[in-house]
Amino acid sequence: MVGVLHGGSHFGKQSGYFSKFGHGVTYAPPAGHRGPAHPEGGAESARVPPRAREPGVRRGAQLSRLGSLPLFLTPRNVPVRDQVRALGVAQPGDRPHLHWGDADLPRHRFCFPEPKNASPAPCHSEPKGGLPESPQSEKSRVLPATPCSADISPANSLSSPKFRFSLLLLNLEEYYFEQHTANHVQCNGSQEERKIRGSLKICSKSVIFEPDAISQPIIKIPLRDCIKIGKHGENGANQHFAKAKSGGISLIFSQVYFIKEHNIVAPYKIERGKMEYVFELDVSGKVEDVVETLLQLHRASCLDKLGDQTAMITAILQSRLARTSFDKNRFQSVSEKLHMECKAEMVTPLVTNPGHVCITDTNLYFQPLNGYPKPVVQITLQDVRRIYKRRHGLMPLGLEVFCTEDNLCSDIYLKFYESQDRDDLYFYIATYLEHHVAEHTAESYMLQWQRGHLSNYQYLLHLNNLADRSCNDLSQYPVFPWVISDYYSSELDLSNPATFRDLSKPVGALNKERLERLLIRYEEMPEPKFMYGSHYSSPGYVLFYLVRIAPEYMLCLQNGRFDNADRMFNSIAETWKNCLDGATDFKELIPEFYGDDVSFLVNSLKLDLGKRQGGQMVDDVELPLWASSPEDFLQKSKEALESNYVSEHLHEWIDLIFGYKQKGSDAVGAHNVFHPLTYEGGVDLNSIEDPDEKVAMLTQILEFGQTPKQLFVTPHPRRITPKFKSLSQTSSYNAPIVDSPGEESFEDLTEESKTLAWNNITKLQLHEQYKIHKEAVTGIAVSCNGSSVFTTSQDSTLKMFSKESKMLQRSISFSNMALSSCLLLPGDATVISSSWDNNVYFYSIAFGRRQDTLMGHDDAVSKICWHNDRLYSASWDSTVKVWSGVPAEMPGTKKHQFDLLAELEHEVSVDTISLNAASTLLVSGTKEGTVNIWDLATATLLHQIPCHSGTVCDAAFSPDSRHVLSTGADGCLNVIDVQTGMLISSLTSDEPQRCFIWDGNSVLSGSQSGELLVWDLLGAKISERIQGHTGAVTCIWMNEQCSSIITGGEDRQIMFWKLQY
């Protein structure tokens, strides 16, 4: 159900509220309102025409669930699959004739659980609504496109299913406590008794009887509607039950629900009027205890205030939990060591199941209080790949555990009663995972997505997961964008931008005329203001899309009813049109629209979903003309999501949903403002003292939907989309690009060589090493032919080492101060060295003497760069200076006058600089940990990122200039997006990384201890540690082919490394 909020309304204080499902709006009264009385007698269908519904029928706040709502499961998540199967929801593999093997399943596939006993019916022989299940199989199954199968026969419909009872039959905040084998004793007017065999379920708000014979309906008697509860025969037995044994329980009530008669999933039938049912327990000695329990629960259900009901039922539950503990006999091994035990609830579809959580040194266990769906759920810690703290009911009480890397479906979702218990369990598992699994952040996923290692679909899945969107919570179900806007053409043209939706705008702003009306209302609205009266994601919207594969979920959410046929999900085009034109419809899509399973588009279960006003029955979803089948529709939708247009604009939608345009002035400017209660922190439930107001507030917020947790507070960077060629000269923009075969081949070989080298960077081996300095080596430069190596050192010397003769050829000293870096000018005729004496020295190799001196700074020069006759010098005097000029060709002649072109001012000392490949950008790192990105064309600061807690040791652009990597004295490796200035990845090591080289994906860094570390940035881990220097690695050089590496260190050595592959 979707709450539509209008200006000036306040939750918890109104006499009722409007709620929306599909395309219609209905009124629901406040919690606790029971509606008008109905005449006694007569059975009626729970389906009520929209205009005939009376205000009390939908029961207001009691309609939805306060718990989280898992809706789709992957075949690999066995623990959850078993749990949901026991809930009465069919799982992949429940019918052997319709299955795929696990190996055949796509990796990223959403499997929404089908109602367990709603099987596809034979084409002409069975009533609509489905068949019973066949014996269960652990194979994975996919719903077929057609309901017919030769393996299904009328005889199968008479077989008894293992389970028909489902936790989906329970009410709001209701718990299933216990069950007893019993007979339902029926008596007709002739005094003849008929006994129906089954099990009696005792729940916190109802009594449910599940007959063994599927021809008989499940009976649900709300305790609130009970007039009298007692042992049969007390205070005079009903004459119709004179022959019943004394081991019976008598319930006299005014209303009863009949569910799944003949095992058909359909709206509940309701019978009203005073009546008596007798249930005869197999164990007569338990009758007195059961009656006492029912009387206690009946008192709770009859309390006037919903808050008081909740409090009393919670007290009963906690009392039961306190009298029990985890059964240690359930441990997998006698050698397991118990670390922690506490009370919690396992979150399952629309309900939660209380029990005990236990964690040992090897396993995580959950034991349900009622032994349902099975005695114990066990997760091996070694299999755990991810854990997340979750908001459950807007409170920090949830914990979700995943045993897969990519799937959105978890293996178990737990809700704790105390946040400290949740945090303690999280800490223990997280500590275990630190030694086994790398942690992924939104920024690390962003880097993988930017560089093409994650698809758009995968990236959105990860963002949803990190933003608290979970398949276990309908109010926080994963949200995906509409990307296609053309649902009427016969062909889908993905090369035409007009085919796509404008991803820079929320759905509510796509229609200009509608937006203008909404903005007028927004301006006139008192605080708190909002532009949209409904959300883009809510429980009602999720089940609107998924009713064909989750009918029992909708019946649960709708209190036993399907929605009106004309408001159902009937057509893709109609739904899109309503999102554009509807006054209160702003919904986005769900992941299933970009998955592989077509089940949600096809009425495979042959459900009777009603008849539309035009007379046609609701059946399969009507597809666009350009889709030849449901499979074709999903395939083209996936192609659209991964298209170049969407890849280039998806960051704009991310800004709206997960990013900086989600809140504040940026949200106002983007017309992206929803009701304050939909945002995290919009209401403090702990500050609400009135329990009724608190329950009503929470219920309405959950039904309305919630905005994802904000992941980014700065603009999200674009994706790096592949280009056919890079055009650097505007004059040739429209000219055809033709390269000679030889040139193209050379470029390809060079790139192939680099790729091969970086793929084998972990195989780096030390070839030679030489100690040629008296202090730490600070810089390395190598001639083009690789024969001469120039190094600078804190011993104030510049040395020239011959790689061929393996001998030191020259040693030059310019002053008694340390030299900090060096480089070779094009042509290999001149070496430039920077010095702590504030100068830059030019040394002529041919003439063997100092050629020029640039006295350009007021403090030590820390780093120099050169490109196209321009010198860039960084200094401890807090500046980076750009110089123009060519040094004198002949030593002894008049010194050249260097012209200062620009001065880039900083607040503190600058320790390192680097240029991008085109020398249009410069990055500088300061003593206080700030990384600055400069536009050299205008000498302006683009971004200033304080991302280190100490000195920035080194910084460099990626080869494509999209990112900057920096290392610091704090041991961090930070990746920054150049376009937005966003810190998108941060890895930590236990020591400073003094220098590095990288290719945009992998990093080779020199550490303080002397090791060389190979980092996998996309995997967020250290791939290899290579022993090197005995002191810190202070500088590193790599040739253009990436096949040869030289390092220098504080141990005064230079080391030559080779790649072995």
Coordinates of N, CA and C in Angstrom, one line a residue, residues 14 28 52 200 258 448 496 884 937:
Q14 N -4.1 12.3 12.6 CA -5.3 12.4 11.7 C -6.2 11.3 12.0
A28 N -8.2 4.8 4.4 CA -8.1 3.8 5.4 C -8.2 4.6 6.8
A52 N -17.5 -0.1 -3.5 CA -18.4 -0.7 -2.5 C -17.7 -0.8 -1.1
L200 N -3.6 -27.6 14.7 CA -4.0 -26.4 15.2 C -2.9 -25.5 15.6
F258 N -11.8 -18.3 5.6 CA -11.5 -19.5 4.9 C -10.5 -19.3 3.8
Q448 N 35.2 0.4 -10.0 CA 35.1 -0.8 -10.8 C 34.1 -0.5 -12.0
N496 N 19.0 6.0 -30.9 CA 18.3 7.3 -30.9 C 18.1 7.8 -29.4
S884 N 58.8 28.9 -18.4 CA 59.0 28.7 -19.8 C 60.4 29.1 -20.2
A937 N 45.7 25.3 -18.1 CA 45.4 26.3 -19.1 C 45.0 27.6 -18.5

